Amino acid sequence: MSIFDIFRRAGYYHPMTQVVIVGFVCFLCPGMFNALNGMGGGGQMDRTTTNNANTALYCTFIVFGIIGGSIVNLCGVRWTIAISGLSYALYSSSYIYLNHTGKGSFTIAAGAILGIGAGVMWAAQGMIMVSYPREEEKGRYIAVFWIIFNLGGMLGGILPFAINYHSDKDSLSDGVYIAFVVLECLGACLGLVLAPPSKVVRSDGTSVVLVKYTNAGREAIEIIKLFLNPMMLSLIPMCFTSNFFYTYQFGPVNASIFNLRTRGFNNIFYWGFQMLAAYLLSFLLDNTQMTRRKRGLVAFGIVAVFFNCIWGGSLKLQLRYTHGPLSSTVTTDYPGGLMDFKESSRVAGPMILYMLYGIGDALYQNFAYWIIGSLTNDNQKLSRYAGFYKGIQSLGATVAWQLDAKNVSYLHQLIGNWVLLGISLAPMLYVVATLKDHSEDAIPLHVDGKSSNTNVHGSDVEKTAVVDSDQLTV
C-alpha cells in the first residue's frame, strides 16, 4: 500500500481535512493579527503608528490581493501559504522594537511586507474554502473555516487579558508580542502540511480541480478580465465595505472607551460570537429545501437589517463622546472615563454592542464568500475571485485606517460606514437575484477510454500533466 493510499484512507485528502488545516493556519496567523488589531492601535496607547502601518499594509494588500490568485495558480498553495505566514510573525515582532525605541518605521515597513503576504495567503485560503466543497456544502465549509479562524481571535483576546489583568500599563508588554510571534511561526509551518489540490478528492469521487494549464501571460489576461466581469464589478461596493468597519470598531469604540484589559476581554466575545453567527448562517446557506436564489435573498435581508440596527445603536453610543485617550494624562471624554469590565452598570450596553459587531462581521463576510463561491466551481477562477475580493476589501481598509490616522471625527467615521453599507446593498442584491441553482461543474475527462472526474492542477502536481486526445498522462 502506497503512502498516498494510507493518507487517502485516513481522510487526509478529503476537502474538509484541508479546510480544517487552512483554518488552523489562519487561526495562528491572521487570527493573531486580528486579535492584535482588535486591541486598538496594536495594543499601543498611541494609535498613530498602527494606523500608518495598517495603511501601508492595505496599500500592498490591494495589489497582491488582486494578483494573489494568479500567484497561487502559478506556485501552488503550500509554499505560498507558508511563506506568507512568516510575514505575520515579522509584523508582530516589530511591536517589540516599537516598545523599546518608540520608533514606528520598522512597524510601518513590516505592515507593507505583511500586505504582500496576506494578499497571497487569503487568495489561497479563499480558493480552498469555496472550491473544495460540493455546491450544497459551501455554507458549512465556510462556517467551519470561520469558526476555527476566529478561535485565533479569541485566543488573541485571552492572552492580553490574562497577561495584563493586574497591569495598569497603557500598552501591551513584550511577552504578549512574543507569544503572538511564536504562534504565527507555527501557523506558517502548518501551511506545509496542506495537500496539493491535485490530490484532493470529494466524497462523491470528483476532484476539486479542473485540468487547466496556466502561465504568467494567461494569468495577467485573466486579472484584466476581472475588471470587465459584470458580476465582479457589481460586487466592488460589497468588497470595499467588508473590512471598512474594522477601523471604527477597533479604534473609536474598543480603544477609546475601554481600558486595556477590557479591550482583550471584549475581543474574546467579539470573535467568539463570530463563530456562533457563522455556524447558524450555514444552515440557511446550505438549505437544499430552498433554491439558491431564495437562500441568498433571505441571507441578504438578515445582513441588511442587522447592520442597520447595529449602526443605529452605534450612533446612540457615539453621541456620548468625541475622542479616546489622547495621552497618559488626557483620557477619553466618554462619561465616567475608560470603562472596566467589572463596572457592570456602565459597561453592559457598550460591551453587548461590541459583541454584536462580531456577529455582523461574520454574517457579512460569510455571505460575501458564499456569493463568490456561488458564481463558479472552477478553482482557478475562484482563486482570482477571492484575490479580487481581498484586494478591493483592502482598498476600503486603506481608506478607513487613513481616515482615523488623519483624526477624522468619530461621528463622521460612523456615518461613512453607514453610507457605504447602503451603497453596497443594491448591487449585492442584484448579484444574489441572478444566482443560478448550479454553477459550472467539473469537466469530466476520459482516461484510457473511461469517463473520469479526476482532474489535475498544473501548478501543484510534481510532474507535467499532458492531455493528448483521450489520454491523460502524468
CSV table of C-alpha atoms in Angstrom, one decimal:
chain,number,residue,atom,x,y,z
A,1,MET,CA,0.0,0.0,0.0
A,2,SER,CA,1.4,3.4,-1.0
A,3,ILE,CA,1.7,6.4,1.2
A,4,PHE,CA,-1.0,8.1,-1.0
A,5,ASP,CA,-3.4,5.2,-0.2
A,6,ILE,CA,-2.7,5.4,3.5
A,7,PHE,CA,-3.3,9.2,3.6
A,8,ARG,CA,-6.4,8.8,1.5
A,9,ARG,CA,-7.9,6.2,3.8
A,10,ALA,CA,-7.1,8.4,6.8
A,11,GLY,CA,-9.1,11.2,5.2
A,12,TYR,CA,-6.1,13.4,4.7
A,13,TYR,CA,-7.1,14.2,1.1
A,14,HIS,CA,-10.7,14.9,2.0
A,15,PRO,CA,-11.7,18.5,1.3
A,16,MET,CA,-12.9,19.1,4.9
A,17,THR,CA,-9.5,18.0,6.2
A,18,GLN,CA,-7.8,20.6,4.0
A,19,VAL,CA,-10.2,23.3,5.0
A,20,VAL,CA,-9.6,22.5,8.7
A,21,ILE,CA,-5.8,22.7,8.1
A,22,VAL,CA,-6.1,26.1,6.4
A,23,GLY,CA,-8.4,27.1,9.1
A,24,PHE,CA,-5.7,26.5,11.7
A,25,VAL,CA,-3.2,28.3,9.6
A,26,CYS,CA,-5.4,31.3,9.7
A,27,PHE,CA,-6.2,30.7,13.4
A,28,LEU,CA,-2.5,31.1,14.1
A,29,CYS,CA,-1.6,33.9,11.6
A,30,PRO,CA,-4.4,36.2,10.5
A,31,GLY,CA,-6.3,35.3,13.7
A,32,MET,CA,-3.4,36.6,15.9
A,33,PHE,CA,-3.2,39.7,13.7
A,34,ASN,CA,-6.9,40.3,14.1
A,35,ALA,CA,-6.5,39.9,17.9
A,36,LEU,CA,-3.7,42.5,17.9
A,37,ASN,CA,-5.6,44.9,15.7
A,38,GLY,CA,-8.7,44.4,17.8
A,39,MET,CA,-6.9,45.8,20.8
A,40,GLY,CA,-6.9,49.1,19.1
A,41,GLY,CA,-3.6,50.6,18.0
A,42,GLY,CA,-2.0,47.1,18.1
A,43,GLY,CA,-2.1,47.3,21.8
A,44,GLN,CA,-0.4,50.7,22.0
A,45,MET,CA,-1.8,53.8,23.7
A,46,ASP,CA,-1.0,55.9,20.6
A,47,ARG,CA,-2.7,54.5,17.5
A,48,THR,CA,-0.8,56.7,15.0
A,49,THR,CA,1.9,54.1,14.2
A,50,THR,CA,-0.6,51.3,13.9
A,51,ASN,CA,-2.9,53.3,11.7
A,52,ASN,CA,0.0,54.2,9.4
A,53,ALA,CA,1.2,50.5,9.4
A,54,ASN,CA,-2.3,49.4,8.5
A,55,THR,CA,-2.4,51.9,5.7
A,56,ALA,CA,0.9,50.6,4.3
A,57,LEU,CA,-0.3,47.0,4.8
A,58,TYR,CA,-3.5,47.5,2.9
A,59,CYS,CA,-1.9,49.5,0.1
A,60,THR,CA,0.3,46.5,-0.8
A,61,PHE,CA,-2.6,44.2,0.0
A,62,ILE,CA,-4.7,45.9,-2.7
A,63,VAL,CA,-2.1,44.9,-5.4
A,64,PHE,CA,-1.2,41.5,-4.0
A,65,GLY,CA,-4.8,40.6,-3.2
A,66,ILE,CA,-5.8,41.1,-6.8
A,67,ILE,CA,-2.8,39.3,-8.3
A,68,GLY,CA,-2.6,36.8,-5.4
A,69,GLY,CA,-4.9,34.3,-7.0
A,70,SER,CA,-2.6,34.2,-10.1
A,71,ILE,CA,0.4,33.7,-7.8
A,72,VAL,CA,-1.3,30.8,-6.2
A,73,ASN,CA,-2.3,29.3,-9.5
A,74,LEU,CA,1.3,29.5,-10.7
A,75,CYS,CA,3.1,28.4,-7.5
A,76,GLY,CA,0.7,26.2,-5.6
A,77,VAL,CA,-0.8,26.6,-2.2
A,78,ARG,CA,1.7,25.0,0.3
A,79,TRP,CA,4.7,27.2,-0.1
A,80,THR,CA,2.8,30.4,-0.8
A,81,ILE,CA,0.8,30.0,2.4
A,82,ALA,CA,3.9,29.0,4.5
A,83,ILE,CA,6.0,31.9,3.3
A,84,SER,CA,3.1,34.3,3.6
A,85,GLY,CA,2.6,33.2,7.2
A,86,LEU,CA,6.0,34.4,8.2
A,87,SER,CA,5.1,38.0,7.3
A,88,TYR,CA,2.6,37.9,10.2
A,89,ALA,CA,5.3,37.0,12.6
A,90,LEU,CA,7.5,39.8,11.3
A,91,TYR,CA,4.7,42.3,11.8
A,92,SER,CA,4.0,41.2,15.4
A,93,SER,CA,7.8,41.3,16.2
A,94,SER,CA,8.0,44.9,15.0
A,95,TYR,CA,6.0,46.0,18.1
A,96,ILE,CA,8.7,44.7,20.4
A,97,TYR,CA,11.1,47.1,18.6
A,98,LEU,CA,8.4,49.9,18.9
A,99,ASN,CA,8.1,49.2,22.7
A,100,HIS,CA,11.8,49.7,23.2
A,101,THR,CA,12.6,52.5,20.8
A,102,GLY,CA,9.4,54.4,20.2
A,103,LYS,CA,10.2,54.5,16.5
A,104,GLY,CA,7.4,53.3,14.2
A,105,SER,CA,9.4,53.0,10.9
A,106,PHE,CA,10.0,49.2,11.3
A,107,THR,CA,6.3,48.6,12.2
A,108,ILE,CA,5.2,50.5,9.1
A,109,ALA,CA,7.7,48.7,6.8
A,110,ALA,CA,6.6,45.3,8.4
A,111,GLY,CA,3.0,46.3,7.6
A,112,ALA,CA,3.8,46.8,3.9
A,113,ILE,CA,5.5,43.4,3.8
A,114,LEU,CA,2.6,41.8,5.6
A,115,GLY,CA,0.3,43.2,2.9
A,116,ILE,CA,2.2,41.2,0.3
A,117,GLY,CA,2.0,38.0,2.3
A,118,ALA,CA,-1.6,38.5,3.4
A,119,GLY,CA,-2.8,39.1,-0.2
A,120,VAL,CA,-1.4,35.8,-1.4
A,121,MET,CA,-2.5,33.9,1.7
A,122,TRP,CA,-6.1,35.0,1.6
A,123,ALA,CA,-6.3,34.2,-2.2
A,124,ALA,CA,-5.1,30.7,-1.5
A,125,GLN,CA,-7.4,30.3,1.5
A,126,GLY,CA,-10.4,31.6,-0.4
A,127,MET,CA,-9.8,29.2,-3.2
A,128,ILE,CA,-9.5,26.2,-0.8
A,129,MET,CA,-12.6,27.2,1.2
A,130,VAL,CA,-15.1,27.8,-1.7
A,131,SER,CA,-13.8,25.5,-4.4
A,132,TYR,CA,-13.1,22.3,-2.4
A,133,PRO,CA,-16.7,21.6,-1.2
A,134,ARG,CA,-19.7,20.5,-3.3
A,135,GLU,CA,-22.2,23.2,-4.0
A,136,GLU,CA,-24.6,22.1,-1.3
A,137,GLU,CA,-21.8,22.1,1.3
A,138,LYS,CA,-20.2,25.5,0.7
A,139,GLY,CA,-22.1,27.3,3.6
A,140,ARG,CA,-20.9,24.6,6.0
A,141,TYR,CA,-17.3,24.6,4.8
A,142,ILE,CA,-17.2,28.4,5.1
A,143,ALA,CA,-18.6,28.2,8.6
A,144,VAL,CA,-16.1,25.5,9.7
A,145,PHE,CA,-13.2,27.7,8.5
A,146,TRP,CA,-14.7,30.8,10.1
A,147,ILE,CA,-15.1,29.1,13.4
A,148,ILE,CA,-11.5,27.8,13.5
A,149,PHE,CA,-10.1,31.0,12.2
A,150,ASN,CA,-11.9,33.1,14.9
A,151,LEU,CA,-10.6,30.8,17.6
A,152,GLY,CA,-7.4,32.6,16.9
A,153,GLY,CA,-9.0,36.0,17.6
A,154,MET,CA,-10.4,34.5,20.9
A,155,LEU,CA,-7.1,33.2,22.0
A,156,GLY,CA,-5.5,36.5,21.0
A,157,GLY,CA,-8.0,38.2,23.2
A,158,ILE,CA,-7.4,35.9,26.1
A,159,LEU,CA,-3.6,36.4,26.0
A,160,PRO,CA,-3.5,40.2,26.6
A,161,PHE,CA,-6.5,40.0,29.0
A,162,ALA,CA,-4.7,37.4,31.2
A,163,ILE,CA,-1.2,38.9,30.9
A,164,ASN,CA,-2.4,42.5,31.6
A,165,TYR,CA,-5.1,41.6,34.1
A,166,HIS,CA,-3.2,43.2,37.0
A,167,SER,CA,-1.3,45.8,34.9
A,168,ASP,CA,-2.1,49.5,34.7
A,169,LYS,CA,0.1,49.9,31.6
A,170,ASP,CA,-1.4,51.6,28.5
A,171,SER,CA,0.5,49.3,26.0
A,172,LEU,CA,1.0,45.6,25.7
A,173,SER,CA,4.1,44.0,27.2
A,174,ASP,CA,6.9,42.3,25.2
A,175,GLY,CA,5.6,38.9,26.5
A,176,VAL,CA,2.3,39.3,24.6
A,177,TYR,CA,4.0,40.2,21.4
A,178,ILE,CA,6.5,37.3,21.7
A,179,ALA,CA,3.6,34.9,22.2
A,180,PHE,CA,2.0,36.2,19.0
A,181,VAL,CA,5.3,35.7,17.1
A,182,VAL,CA,5.7,32.1,18.3
A,183,LEU,CA,2.1,31.2,17.3
A,184,GLU,CA,2.4,32.8,13.9
A,185,CYS,CA,5.6,30.9,13.1
A,186,LEU,CA,3.8,27.7,14.0
A,187,GLY,CA,1.0,28.7,11.6
A,188,ALA,CA,3.5,29.3,8.8
A,189,CYS,CA,4.9,25.8,9.3
A,190,LEU,CA,1.5,24.3,9.3
A,191,GLY,CA,0.9,25.6,5.8
A,192,LEU,CA,3.4,23.0,4.5
A,193,VAL,CA,1.0,20.2,5.8
A,194,LEU,CA,-1.6,21.1,3.1
A,195,ALA,CA,-2.0,18.6,0.3
A,196,PRO,CA,-1.6,19.6,-3.3
A,197,PRO,CA,-5.1,20.4,-4.7
A,198,SER,CA,-4.5,17.8,-7.5
A,199,LYS,CA,-4.7,15.0,-4.9
A,200,VAL,CA,-7.8,16.3,-3.0
A,201,VAL,CA,-11.0,14.2,-3.8
A,202,ARG,CA,-14.5,14.9,-2.7
A,203,SER,CA,-16.7,12.2,-1.1
A,204,ASP,CA,-18.6,11.7,-4.4
A,205,GLY,CA,-15.3,10.9,-6.1
A,206,THR,CA,-14.9,14.1,-8.0
A,207,SER,CA,-11.6,16.0,-7.9
A,208,VAL,CA,-11.6,19.6,-6.7
A,209,VAL,CA,-9.6,20.9,-9.7
A,210,LEU,CA,-10.1,21.1,-13.4
A,211,VAL,CA,-7.3,20.2,-15.9
A,212,LYS,CA,-6.1,23.6,-16.9
A,213,TYR,CA,-2.7,24.9,-17.6
A,214,THR,CA,-1.6,28.4,-16.7
A,215,ASN,CA,1.3,30.7,-17.1
A,216,ALA,CA,2.1,34.3,-16.2
A,217,GLY,CA,0.8,35.7,-19.5
A,218,ARG,CA,-2.5,33.9,-19.2
A,219,GLU,CA,-2.9,34.9,-15.6
A,220,ALA,CA,-2.2,38.6,-16.5
A,221,ILE,CA,-5.0,38.4,-19.0
A,222,GLU,CA,-7.4,36.8,-16.5
A,223,ILE,CA,-6.7,39.5,-14.0
A,224,ILE,CA,-7.6,42.2,-16.5
A,225,LYS,CA,-10.8,40.2,-17.3
A,226,LEU,CA,-11.8,40.5,-13.6
A,227,PHE,CA,-12.3,44.2,-14.1
A,228,LEU,CA,-14.5,43.5,-17.2
A,229,ASN,CA,-16.7,40.9,-15.4
A,230,PRO,CA,-20.1,42.4,-14.7
A,231,MET,CA,-20.6,40.3,-11.6
A,232,MET,CA,-17.2,41.3,-10.1
A,233,LEU,CA,-17.9,44.9,-10.9
A,234,SER,CA,-21.2,44.7,-9.2
A,235,LEU,CA,-19.6,43.3,-6.1
A,236,ILE,CA,-17.0,46.1,-5.7
A,237,PRO,CA,-19.1,48.0,-3.2
A,238,MET,CA,-19.5,44.9,-1.1
A,239,CYS,CA,-15.8,44.1,-1.2
A,240,PHE,CA,-14.9,47.7,-0.4
A,241,THR,CA,-17.2,47.8,2.6
A,242,SER,CA,-16.4,44.3,4.1
A,243,ASN,CA,-13.4,45.4,6.2
A,244,PHE,CA,-14.0,49.2,6.3
A,245,PHE,CA,-15.8,48.9,9.6
A,246,TYR,CA,-12.9,47.3,11.5
A,247,THR,CA,-11.2,50.7,11.9
A,248,TYR,CA,-14.2,52.2,13.6
A,249,GLN,CA,-15.0,49.2,15.8
A,250,PHE,CA,-11.4,48.6,17.0
A,251,GLY,CA,-10.3,52.3,17.4
A,252,PRO,CA,-13.1,54.8,18.0
A,253,VAL,CA,-15.0,52.2,20.0
A,254,ASN,CA,-12.9,49.5,21.7
A,255,ALA,CA,-9.7,51.5,22.1
A,256,SER,CA,-11.5,54.7,23.1
A,257,ILE,CA,-13.9,53.8,25.8
A,258,PHE,CA,-12.5,50.7,27.4
A,259,ASN,CA,-9.3,50.1,29.4
A,260,LEU,CA,-6.6,47.8,28.1
A,261,ARG,CA,-7.6,44.6,29.8
A,262,THR,CA,-11.3,45.1,28.9
A,263,ARG,CA,-10.3,45.5,25.3
A,264,GLY,CA,-8.9,42.0,25.4
A,265,PHE,CA,-12.0,40.8,27.3
A,266,ASN,CA,-14.2,42.3,24.6
A,267,ASN,CA,-12.3,40.6,21.8
A,268,ILE,CA,-12.8,37.2,23.4
A,269,PHE,CA,-16.5,37.7,22.8
A,270,TYR,CA,-16.2,39.6,19.5
A,271,TRP,CA,-14.5,36.7,17.8
A,272,GLY,CA,-16.5,34.1,19.8
A,273,PHE,CA,-19.8,35.4,18.6
A,274,GLN,CA,-18.5,35.4,15.1
A,275,MET,CA,-18.2,31.6,15.4
A,276,LEU,CA,-21.8,31.3,16.5
A,277,ALA,CA,-23.1,33.5,13.7
A,278,ALA,CA,-21.1,31.7,11.0
A,279,TYR,CA,-22.4,28.3,12.3
A,280,LEU,CA,-26.0,29.4,12.4
A,281,LEU,CA,-25.9,31.1,9.0
A,282,SER,CA,-24.5,27.9,7.4
A,283,PHE,CA,-27.8,26.1,8.0
A,284,LEU,CA,-29.6,28.7,5.8
A,285,LEU,CA,-27.0,28.9,3.1
A,286,ASP,CA,-26.9,25.1,2.7
A,287,ASN,CA,-30.7,24.5,3.0
A,288,THR,CA,-31.5,22.5,-0.1
A,289,GLN,CA,-35.2,22.9,0.6
A,290,MET,CA,-34.9,26.4,-0.9
A,291,THR,CA,-33.4,27.5,-4.2
A,292,ARG,CA,-30.0,29.1,-4.1
A,293,ARG,CA,-31.5,32.4,-5.1
A,294,LYS,CA,-34.1,32.3,-2.2
A,295,ARG,CA,-31.4,31.4,0.3
A,296,GLY,CA,-29.4,34.3,-0.9
A,297,LEU,CA,-32.3,36.7,-0.7
A,298,VAL,CA,-33.1,35.6,2.9
A,299,ALA,CA,-29.5,35.9,3.9
A,300,PHE,CA,-29.3,39.3,2.2
A,301,GLY,CA,-32.3,40.5,4.3
A,302,ILE,CA,-30.8,39.3,7.5
A,303,VAL,CA,-27.5,41.1,6.8
A,304,ALA,CA,-29.1,44.3,5.7
A,305,VAL,CA,-31.5,44.6,8.7
A,306,PHE,CA,-28.8,43.5,11.2
A,307,PHE,CA,-26.2,46.0,10.1
A,308,ASN,CA,-28.6,48.9,10.0
A,309,CYS,CA,-29.6,48.0,13.6
A,310,ILE,CA,-26.0,47.9,14.9
A,311,TRP,CA,-25.1,51.2,13.2
A,312,GLY,CA,-28.2,52.7,14.8
A,313,GLY,CA,-27.0,51.5,18.2
A,314,SER,CA,-23.6,52.9,17.4
A,315,LEU,CA,-25.0,56.3,16.7
A,316,LYS,CA,-26.7,56.4,20.1
A,317,LEU,CA,-23.4,55.4,21.8
A,318,GLN,CA,-21.2,57.7,19.6
A,319,LEU,CA,-23.2,60.8,20.5
A,320,ARG,CA,-21.9,60.5,24.1
A,321,TYR,CA,-18.2,61.1,23.3
A,322,THR,CA,-15.9,62.5,20.7
A,323,HIS,CA,-12.4,61.1,21.4
A,324,GLY,CA,-10.5,58.4,23.2
A,325,PRO,CA,-7.3,58.8,25.4
A,326,LEU,CA,-5.1,61.4,23.9
A,327,SER,CA,-2.1,60.9,26.2
A,328,SER,CA,-1.1,59.4,29.5
A,329,THR,CA,-2.7,62.5,31.2
A,330,VAL,CA,-5.7,63.2,28.9
A,331,THR,CA,-8.2,60.4,28.9
A,332,THR,CA,-11.4,59.9,26.9
A,333,ASP,CA,-14.3,62.3,27.2
A,334,TYR,CA,-16.7,59.4,27.5
A,335,PRO,CA,-18.8,60.0,30.6
A,336,GLY,CA,-17.0,58.5,33.6
A,337,GLY,CA,-13.8,57.8,31.7
A,338,LEU,CA,-12.5,54.5,30.4
A,339,MET,CA,-14.7,51.5,31.4
A,340,ASP,CA,-13.6,48.3,33.0
A,341,PHE,CA,-15.4,45.0,32.5
A,342,LYS,CA,-16.2,44.9,36.3
A,343,GLU,CA,-18.3,48.0,36.1
A,344,SER,CA,-21.4,46.2,35.0
A,345,SER,CA,-23.8,49.1,35.2
A,346,ARG,CA,-21.7,51.2,32.8
A,347,VAL,CA,-20.2,48.6,30.6
A,348,ALA,CA,-23.1,46.3,29.8
A,349,GLY,CA,-24.6,48.2,26.8
A,350,PRO,CA,-21.4,49.2,25.0
A,351,MET,CA,-20.0,45.7,25.5
A,352,ILE,CA,-23.1,44.0,24.1
A,353,LEU,CA,-22.9,46.3,21.1
A,354,TYR,CA,-19.3,45.4,20.5
A,355,MET,CA,-20.3,41.7,20.6
A,356,LEU,CA,-23.0,42.4,18.0
A,357,TYR,CA,-20.2,43.9,15.8
A,358,GLY,CA,-18.6,40.4,15.8
A,359,ILE,CA,-21.9,38.8,14.7
A,360,GLY,CA,-22.3,41.4,12.0
A,361,ASP,CA,-18.8,40.8,10.7
A,362,ALA,CA,-19.4,37.1,10.4
A,363,LEU,CA,-22.7,37.5,8.7
A,364,TYR,CA,-21.4,39.9,6.1
A,365,GLN,CA,-18.2,38.1,5.3
A,366,ASN,CA,-19.6,34.6,5.3
A,367,PHE,CA,-22.4,35.8,3.0
A,368,ALA,CA,-19.9,37.5,0.7
A,369,TYR,CA,-17.8,34.3,0.4
A,370,TRP,CA,-20.9,32.3,-0.3
A,371,ILE,CA,-21.9,34.7,-3.1
A,372,ILE,CA,-18.5,34.4,-4.7
A,373,GLY,CA,-18.5,30.6,-4.3
A,374,SER,CA,-21.9,30.5,-6.0
A,375,LEU,CA,-20.6,32.1,-9.2
A,376,THR,CA,-18.4,29.2,-10.3
A,377,ASN,CA,-16.9,25.9,-9.2
A,378,ASP,CA,-13.6,26.5,-11.2
A,379,ASN,CA,-10.8,26.6,-8.6
A,380,GLN,CA,-8.6,28.8,-10.7
A,381,LYS,CA,-11.3,31.3,-11.2
A,382,LEU,CA,-12.2,31.2,-7.5
A,383,SER,CA,-8.6,31.9,-6.5
A,384,ARG,CA,-8.8,35.0,-8.7
A,385,TYR,CA,-12.2,35.9,-7.4
A,386,ALA,CA,-11.1,35.5,-3.8
A,387,GLY,CA,-8.0,37.6,-4.5
A,388,PHE,CA,-10.1,40.3,-6.2
A,389,TYR,CA,-12.4,40.3,-3.1
A,390,LYS,CA,-9.5,40.7,-0.7
A,391,GLY,CA,-7.8,43.3,-2.9
A,392,ILE,CA,-10.8,45.6,-3.1
A,393,GLN,CA,-11.5,44.9,0.5
A,394,SER,CA,-8.0,46.2,1.3
A,395,LEU,CA,-8.6,49.3,-0.7
A,396,GLY,CA,-11.5,50.1,1.6
A,397,ALA,CA,-9.4,49.3,4.7
A,398,THR,CA,-6.7,51.6,3.5
A,399,VAL,CA,-9.1,54.5,3.3
A,400,ALA,CA,-10.6,53.6,6.7
A,401,TRP,CA,-7.3,53.4,8.5
A,402,GLN,CA,-6.1,56.6,7.0
A,403,LEU,CA,-9.2,58.5,7.9
A,404,ASP,CA,-8.6,57.5,11.6
A,405,ALA,CA,-4.9,58.4,11.2
A,406,LYS,CA,-5.9,61.9,9.9
A,407,ASN,CA,-8.1,62.3,13.0
A,408,VAL,CA,-11.4,62.4,11.1
A,409,SER,CA,-14.1,62.7,13.8
A,410,TYR,CA,-15.6,59.5,15.2
A,411,LEU,CA,-19.1,60.6,14.2
A,412,HIS,CA,-18.1,61.1,10.6
A,413,GLN,CA,-16.3,57.7,10.5
A,414,LEU,CA,-19.6,56.1,11.7
A,415,ILE,CA,-21.7,58.0,9.2
A,416,GLY,CA,-19.2,56.9,6.4
A,417,ASN,CA,-19.6,53.2,7.5
A,418,TRP,CA,-23.4,53.5,7.4
A,419,VAL,CA,-23.4,55.2,4.0
A,420,LEU,CA,-21.1,52.6,2.5
A,421,LEU,CA,-23.4,49.8,3.8
A,422,GLY,CA,-26.3,51.4,2.0
A,423,ILE,CA,-24.3,51.8,-1.3
A,424,SER,CA,-23.2,48.1,-1.2
A,425,LEU,CA,-26.7,46.6,-0.7
A,426,ALA,CA,-28.3,47.4,-4.1
A,427,PRO,CA,-25.6,45.8,-6.3
A,428,MET,CA,-25.2,42.9,-3.8
A,429,LEU,CA,-29.0,42.3,-4.2
A,430,TYR,CA,-28.6,42.3,-8.0
A,431,VAL,CA,-26.0,39.6,-7.9
A,432,VAL,CA,-27.9,37.5,-5.5
A,433,ALA,CA,-31.1,37.8,-7.6
A,434,THR,CA,-29.2,36.5,-10.6
A,435,LEU,CA,-27.8,33.4,-9.0
A,436,LYS,CA,-28.5,30.0,-10.6
A,437,ASP,CA,-29.1,26.8,-8.7
A,438,HIS,CA,-26.0,25.2,-10.1
A,439,SER,CA,-22.7,26.8,-11.1
A,440,GLU,CA,-20.4,25.4,-13.8
A,441,ASP,CA,-19.4,21.9,-12.9
A,442,ALA,CA,-16.2,19.9,-13.1
A,443,ILE,CA,-15.3,18.9,-16.7
A,444,PRO,CA,-15.4,15.1,-17.0
A,445,LEU,CA,-12.2,13.6,-18.5
A,446,HIS,CA,-11.7,10.4,-20.4
A,447,VAL,CA,-8.7,8.4,-19.2
A,448,ASP,CA,-7.9,5.3,-21.2
A,449,GLY,CA,-11.3,5.4,-22.8
A,450,LYS,CA,-13.2,5.7,-19.5
A,451,SER,CA,-15.1,8.7,-18.1
A,452,SER,CA,-13.4,10.2,-15.0
A,453,ASN,CA,-13.8,13.3,-12.9
A,454,THR,CA,-10.2,13.2,-11.7
A,455,ASN,CA,-8.5,16.4,-12.6
A,456,VAL,CA,-5.1,17.8,-12.3
A,457,HIS,CA,-4.0,21.3,-11.3
A,458,GLY,CA,-0.8,22.1,-13.2
A,459,SER,CA,0.8,24.2,-10.5
A,460,ASP,CA,0.6,21.7,-7.8
A,461,VAL,CA,1.5,18.4,-9.5
A,462,GLU,CA,5.0,17.2,-9.2
A,463,LYS,CA,5.3,16.2,-12.9
A,464,THR,CA,3.9,17.8,-16.0
A,465,ALA,CA,0.4,16.9,-17.0
A,466,VAL,CA,-0.1,16.3,-20.7
A,467,VAL,CA,-3.5,15.9,-22.3
A,468,ASP,CA,-3.4,14.2,-25.7
A,469,SER,CA,-6.6,13.2,-27.4
A,470,ASP,CA,-8.4,10.9,-24.9
A,471,GLN,CA,-5.2,10.0,-23.0
A,472,LEU,CA,-4.2,11.7,-19.7
A,473,THR,CA,-0.6,11.0,-18.5
A,474,VAL,CA,1.1,12.5,-15.6
